[in-house]
Coordinates of C-alpha atoms in Angstrom, one line a residue:
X19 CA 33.9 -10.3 8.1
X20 CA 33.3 -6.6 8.2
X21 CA 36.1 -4.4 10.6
X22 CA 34.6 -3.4 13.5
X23 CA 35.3 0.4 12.1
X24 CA 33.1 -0.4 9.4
X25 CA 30.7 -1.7 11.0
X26 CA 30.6 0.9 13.2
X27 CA 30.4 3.9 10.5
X28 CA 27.3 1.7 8.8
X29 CA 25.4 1.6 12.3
X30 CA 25.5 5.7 12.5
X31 CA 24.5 5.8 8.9
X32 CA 21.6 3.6 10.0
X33 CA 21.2 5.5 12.9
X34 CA 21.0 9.1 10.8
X35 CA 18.8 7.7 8.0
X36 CA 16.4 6.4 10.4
X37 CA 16.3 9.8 12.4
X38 CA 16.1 11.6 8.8
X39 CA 12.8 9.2 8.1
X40 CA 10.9 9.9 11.3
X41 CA 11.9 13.4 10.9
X42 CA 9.8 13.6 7.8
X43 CA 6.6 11.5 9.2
X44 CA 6.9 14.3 12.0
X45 CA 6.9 17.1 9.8
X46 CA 4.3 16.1 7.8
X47 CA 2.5 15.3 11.0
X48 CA 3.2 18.8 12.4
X49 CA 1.5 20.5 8.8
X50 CA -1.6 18.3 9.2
X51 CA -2.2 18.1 12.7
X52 CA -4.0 21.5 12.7
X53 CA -6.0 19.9 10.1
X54 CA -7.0 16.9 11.9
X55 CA -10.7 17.7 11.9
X56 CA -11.1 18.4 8.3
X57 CA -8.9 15.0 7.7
X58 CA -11.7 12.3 9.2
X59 CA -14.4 14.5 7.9
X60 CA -12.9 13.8 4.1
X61 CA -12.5 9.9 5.5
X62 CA -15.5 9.7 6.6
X63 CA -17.7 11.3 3.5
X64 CA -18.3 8.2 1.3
X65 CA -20.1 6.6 4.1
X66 CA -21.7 10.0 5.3
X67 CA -23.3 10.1 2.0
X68 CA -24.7 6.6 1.9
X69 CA -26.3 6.9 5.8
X70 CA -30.1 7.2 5.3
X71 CA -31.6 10.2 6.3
X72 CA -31.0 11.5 10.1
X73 CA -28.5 8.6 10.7
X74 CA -25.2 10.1 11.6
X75 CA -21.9 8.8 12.8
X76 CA -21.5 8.5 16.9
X77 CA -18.3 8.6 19.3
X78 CA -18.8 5.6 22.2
X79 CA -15.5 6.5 24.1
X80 CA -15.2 9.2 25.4
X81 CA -11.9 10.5 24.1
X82 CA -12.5 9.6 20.6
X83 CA -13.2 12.6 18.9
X84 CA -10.0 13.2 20.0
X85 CA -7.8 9.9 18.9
X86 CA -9.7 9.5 16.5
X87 CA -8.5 12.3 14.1
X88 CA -5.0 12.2 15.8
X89 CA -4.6 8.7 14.9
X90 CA -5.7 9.3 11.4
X91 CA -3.4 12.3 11.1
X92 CA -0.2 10.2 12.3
X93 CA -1.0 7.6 9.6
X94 CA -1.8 9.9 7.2
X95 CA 2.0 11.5 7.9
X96 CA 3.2 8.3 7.1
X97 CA 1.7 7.5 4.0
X98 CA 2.8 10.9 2.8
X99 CA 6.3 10.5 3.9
X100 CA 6.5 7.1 2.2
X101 CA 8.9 8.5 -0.6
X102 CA 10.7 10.0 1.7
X103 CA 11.6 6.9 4.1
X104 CA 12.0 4.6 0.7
X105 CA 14.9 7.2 -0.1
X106 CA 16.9 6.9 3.1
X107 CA 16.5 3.3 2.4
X108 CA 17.8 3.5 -1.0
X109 CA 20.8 5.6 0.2
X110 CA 21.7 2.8 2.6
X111 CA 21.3 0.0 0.6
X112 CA 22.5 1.5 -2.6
X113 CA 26.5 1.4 -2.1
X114 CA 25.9 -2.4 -1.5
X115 CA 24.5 -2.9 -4.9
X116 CA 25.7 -3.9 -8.3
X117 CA 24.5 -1.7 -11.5
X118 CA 22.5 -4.1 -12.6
X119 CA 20.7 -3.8 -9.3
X120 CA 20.5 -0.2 -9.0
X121 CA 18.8 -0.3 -12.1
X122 CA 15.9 -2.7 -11.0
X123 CA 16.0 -1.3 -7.2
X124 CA 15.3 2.0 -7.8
X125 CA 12.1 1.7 -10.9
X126 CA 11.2 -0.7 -8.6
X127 CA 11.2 1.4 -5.3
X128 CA 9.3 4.3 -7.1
X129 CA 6.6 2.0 -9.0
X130 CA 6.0 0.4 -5.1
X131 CA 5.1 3.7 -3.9
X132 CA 2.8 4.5 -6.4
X133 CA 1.2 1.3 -6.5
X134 CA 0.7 1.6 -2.7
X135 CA -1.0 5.3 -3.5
X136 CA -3.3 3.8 -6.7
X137 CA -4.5 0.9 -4.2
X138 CA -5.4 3.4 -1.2
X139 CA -7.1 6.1 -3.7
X140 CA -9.2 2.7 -5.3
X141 CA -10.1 1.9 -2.3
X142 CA -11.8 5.3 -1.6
X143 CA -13.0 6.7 -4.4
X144 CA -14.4 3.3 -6.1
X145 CA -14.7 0.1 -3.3
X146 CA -16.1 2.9 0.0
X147 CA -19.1 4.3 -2.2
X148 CA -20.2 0.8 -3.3
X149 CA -19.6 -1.4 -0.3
X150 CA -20.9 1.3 2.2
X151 CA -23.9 1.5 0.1
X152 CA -24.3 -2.6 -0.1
X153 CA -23.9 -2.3 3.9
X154 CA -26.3 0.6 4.6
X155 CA -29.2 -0.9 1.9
X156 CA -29.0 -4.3 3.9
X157 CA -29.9 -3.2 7.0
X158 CA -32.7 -4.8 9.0
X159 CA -35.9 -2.7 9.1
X160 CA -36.0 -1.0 12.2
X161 CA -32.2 -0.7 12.6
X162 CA -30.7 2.5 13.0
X163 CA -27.2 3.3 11.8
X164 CA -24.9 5.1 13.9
X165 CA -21.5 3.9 13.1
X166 CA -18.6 4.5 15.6
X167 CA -16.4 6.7 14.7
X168 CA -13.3 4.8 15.9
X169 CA -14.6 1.4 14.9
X170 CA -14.8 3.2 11.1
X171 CA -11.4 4.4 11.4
X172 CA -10.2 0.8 12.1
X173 CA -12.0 -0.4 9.4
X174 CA -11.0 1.8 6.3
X175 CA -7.6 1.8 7.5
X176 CA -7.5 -2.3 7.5
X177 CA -9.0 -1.6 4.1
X178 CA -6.4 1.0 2.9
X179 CA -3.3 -1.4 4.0
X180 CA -5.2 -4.6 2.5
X181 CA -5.5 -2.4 -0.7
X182 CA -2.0 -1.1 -0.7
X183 CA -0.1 -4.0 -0.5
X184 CA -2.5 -5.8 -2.9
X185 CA -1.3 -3.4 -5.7
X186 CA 1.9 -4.1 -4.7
X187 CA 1.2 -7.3 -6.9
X188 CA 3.4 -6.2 -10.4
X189 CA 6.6 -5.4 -7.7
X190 CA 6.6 -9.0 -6.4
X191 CA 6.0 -10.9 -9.5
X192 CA 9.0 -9.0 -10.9
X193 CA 11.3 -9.4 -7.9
X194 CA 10.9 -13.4 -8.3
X195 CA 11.2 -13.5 -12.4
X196 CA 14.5 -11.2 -11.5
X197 CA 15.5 -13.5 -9.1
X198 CA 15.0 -16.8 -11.1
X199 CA 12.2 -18.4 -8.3
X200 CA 9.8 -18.0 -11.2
X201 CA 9.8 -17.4 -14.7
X202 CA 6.9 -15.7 -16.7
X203 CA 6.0 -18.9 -19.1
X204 CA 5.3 -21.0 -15.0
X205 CA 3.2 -17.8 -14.0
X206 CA 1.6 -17.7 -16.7
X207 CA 0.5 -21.5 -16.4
X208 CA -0.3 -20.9 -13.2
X209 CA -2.8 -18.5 -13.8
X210 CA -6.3 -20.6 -12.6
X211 CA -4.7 -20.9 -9.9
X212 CA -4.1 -17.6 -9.2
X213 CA -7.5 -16.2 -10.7
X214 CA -9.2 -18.6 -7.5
X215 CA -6.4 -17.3 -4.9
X216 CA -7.2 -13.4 -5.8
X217 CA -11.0 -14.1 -4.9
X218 CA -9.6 -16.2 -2.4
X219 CA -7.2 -13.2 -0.5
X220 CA -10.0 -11.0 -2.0
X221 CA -12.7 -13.1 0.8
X222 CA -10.2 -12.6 3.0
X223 CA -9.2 -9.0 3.4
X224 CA -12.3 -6.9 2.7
X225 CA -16.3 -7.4 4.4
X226 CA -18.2 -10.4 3.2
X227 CA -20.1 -8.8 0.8
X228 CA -19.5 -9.5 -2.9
X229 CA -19.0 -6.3 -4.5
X230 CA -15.9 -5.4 -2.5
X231 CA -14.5 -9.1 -2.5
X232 CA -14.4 -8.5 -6.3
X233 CA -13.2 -5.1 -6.3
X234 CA -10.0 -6.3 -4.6
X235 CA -9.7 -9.9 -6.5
X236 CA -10.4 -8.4 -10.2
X237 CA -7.8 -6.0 -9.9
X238 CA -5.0 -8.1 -8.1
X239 CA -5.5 -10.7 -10.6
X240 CA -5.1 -7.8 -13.7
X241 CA -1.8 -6.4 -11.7
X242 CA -0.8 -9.7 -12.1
X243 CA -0.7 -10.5 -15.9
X244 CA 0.6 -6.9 -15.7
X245 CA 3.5 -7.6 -13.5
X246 CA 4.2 -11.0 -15.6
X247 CA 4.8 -8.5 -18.8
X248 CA 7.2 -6.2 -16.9
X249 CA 8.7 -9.5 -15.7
X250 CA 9.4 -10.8 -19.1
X251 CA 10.7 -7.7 -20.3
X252 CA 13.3 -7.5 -16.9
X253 CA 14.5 -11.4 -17.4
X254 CA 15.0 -11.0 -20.9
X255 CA 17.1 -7.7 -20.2
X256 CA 19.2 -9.9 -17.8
X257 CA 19.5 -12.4 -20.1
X258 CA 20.8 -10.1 -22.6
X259 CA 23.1 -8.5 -19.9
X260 CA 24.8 -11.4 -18.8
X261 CA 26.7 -12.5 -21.7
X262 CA 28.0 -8.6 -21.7
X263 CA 29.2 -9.1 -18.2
X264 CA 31.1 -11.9 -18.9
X265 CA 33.4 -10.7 -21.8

């Protein structure tokens, strides 16, 4: 059991490294915020440039051209500061840590945070043009498009996070090969299963239309053979450190 000193001194570290963290969402925030604007116009050019001619996007609430942006903005400072917050978490975590964790922690925590960045900028450079033109082609004759500018806000960012985390695909698998819940050779025998659960989570996540559904489930299910490779590679490390340990 941990003296109450100690336990003490590890609730102000907490207490610092949190502070430190949402420090750096609010400077980030406090550089963009002037910005704001120019932000939700960049967000909102893929579907600008599907909306048939002298469609344009609309604001139902009254304050929305105002939260709108903001809103935007604040979650943009977050995703920006993400390497920042990861690192106060490291420095917490990392005394508490044997080497042989350090050394999958910390490839680990860098290779989540760009994985996160690779799913968002997939999202909106290739799955936005093509679904937003699916949606804006569909639509009944007679039916004019004036999408809200919240409501489109909502949407990509459900989009971004459902993106994210789905990249995040390689950092699991390895965390349960290190681990020993799984082992490559059962992923890899697993893998119908897993090719019906990506279009599965891929229906799931993104609009009922096909081209987005398979957008997401293609690439989960290639960042999971990927993730079963770098899983191999950590176990057999282990495996190899082990008997080192032991002498």
């Amino acid at each position: 059991m941990a003296e109450p000193n100690s336990l003490i001194a590890h609730l102000i570290e907490l207490r610092g490294r949190v502070l430190k963290a949402v420090v750096s969402v609010f400077v980030v925030f406090l550089c963009l915020v002037y910005f704001a604007q120019d932000l939700y116009h960049w967000l909102a050019t893929p579907l600008l440039d599907t909306l048939p001619e002298n469609a344009q996007m609309i604001a139902t609430d009254v304050a929305s051209p105002f939260f709108a942006p903001f809103k935007l903005t604040m979650v943009l400072s977050f995703f920006i500061a993400i390497p920042v917050v990861l690192f106060q978490i490291w420095g917490f975590v990392a005394p508490g840590l044997y080497r042989n964790e350090k050394r999958l922690v910390a490839p680990l925590l860098f290779s989540s945070t760009l994985l996160f960045y690779l799913g968002m900028a997939f999202a909106y450079y290739v799955v936005f043009p093509l679904a937003f033109s699916f949606f804006t082609s569909v639509a009944p004759e007679g039916v004019v498009i004036n999408t809200d500018i919240s409501s489109y806000l909502n949407f990509v960012l459900k989009i971004f996070f459902a993106f994210g985390l789905a990249f995040e695909i390689p950092v699991a698998v390895v965390l349960m090969c290190w681990t020993g819940v799984t082992t490559p050779d059962k992923l890899r025998a697993k893998r119908p299963y897993v090719i019906v659960g990506v279009f599965v989570v891929g229906m799931l996540l993104t609009p009922p239309d096909i081209i987005s559904q398979t957008l997401l489930a293609i690439p989960m299910w290639i960042l999971y053979e990927f993730g079963i490779v770098i899983g191999g590679i950590y176990t057999r490390k282990k495996e190899e450190q082990e008997p080192q340990d032991e002498l």
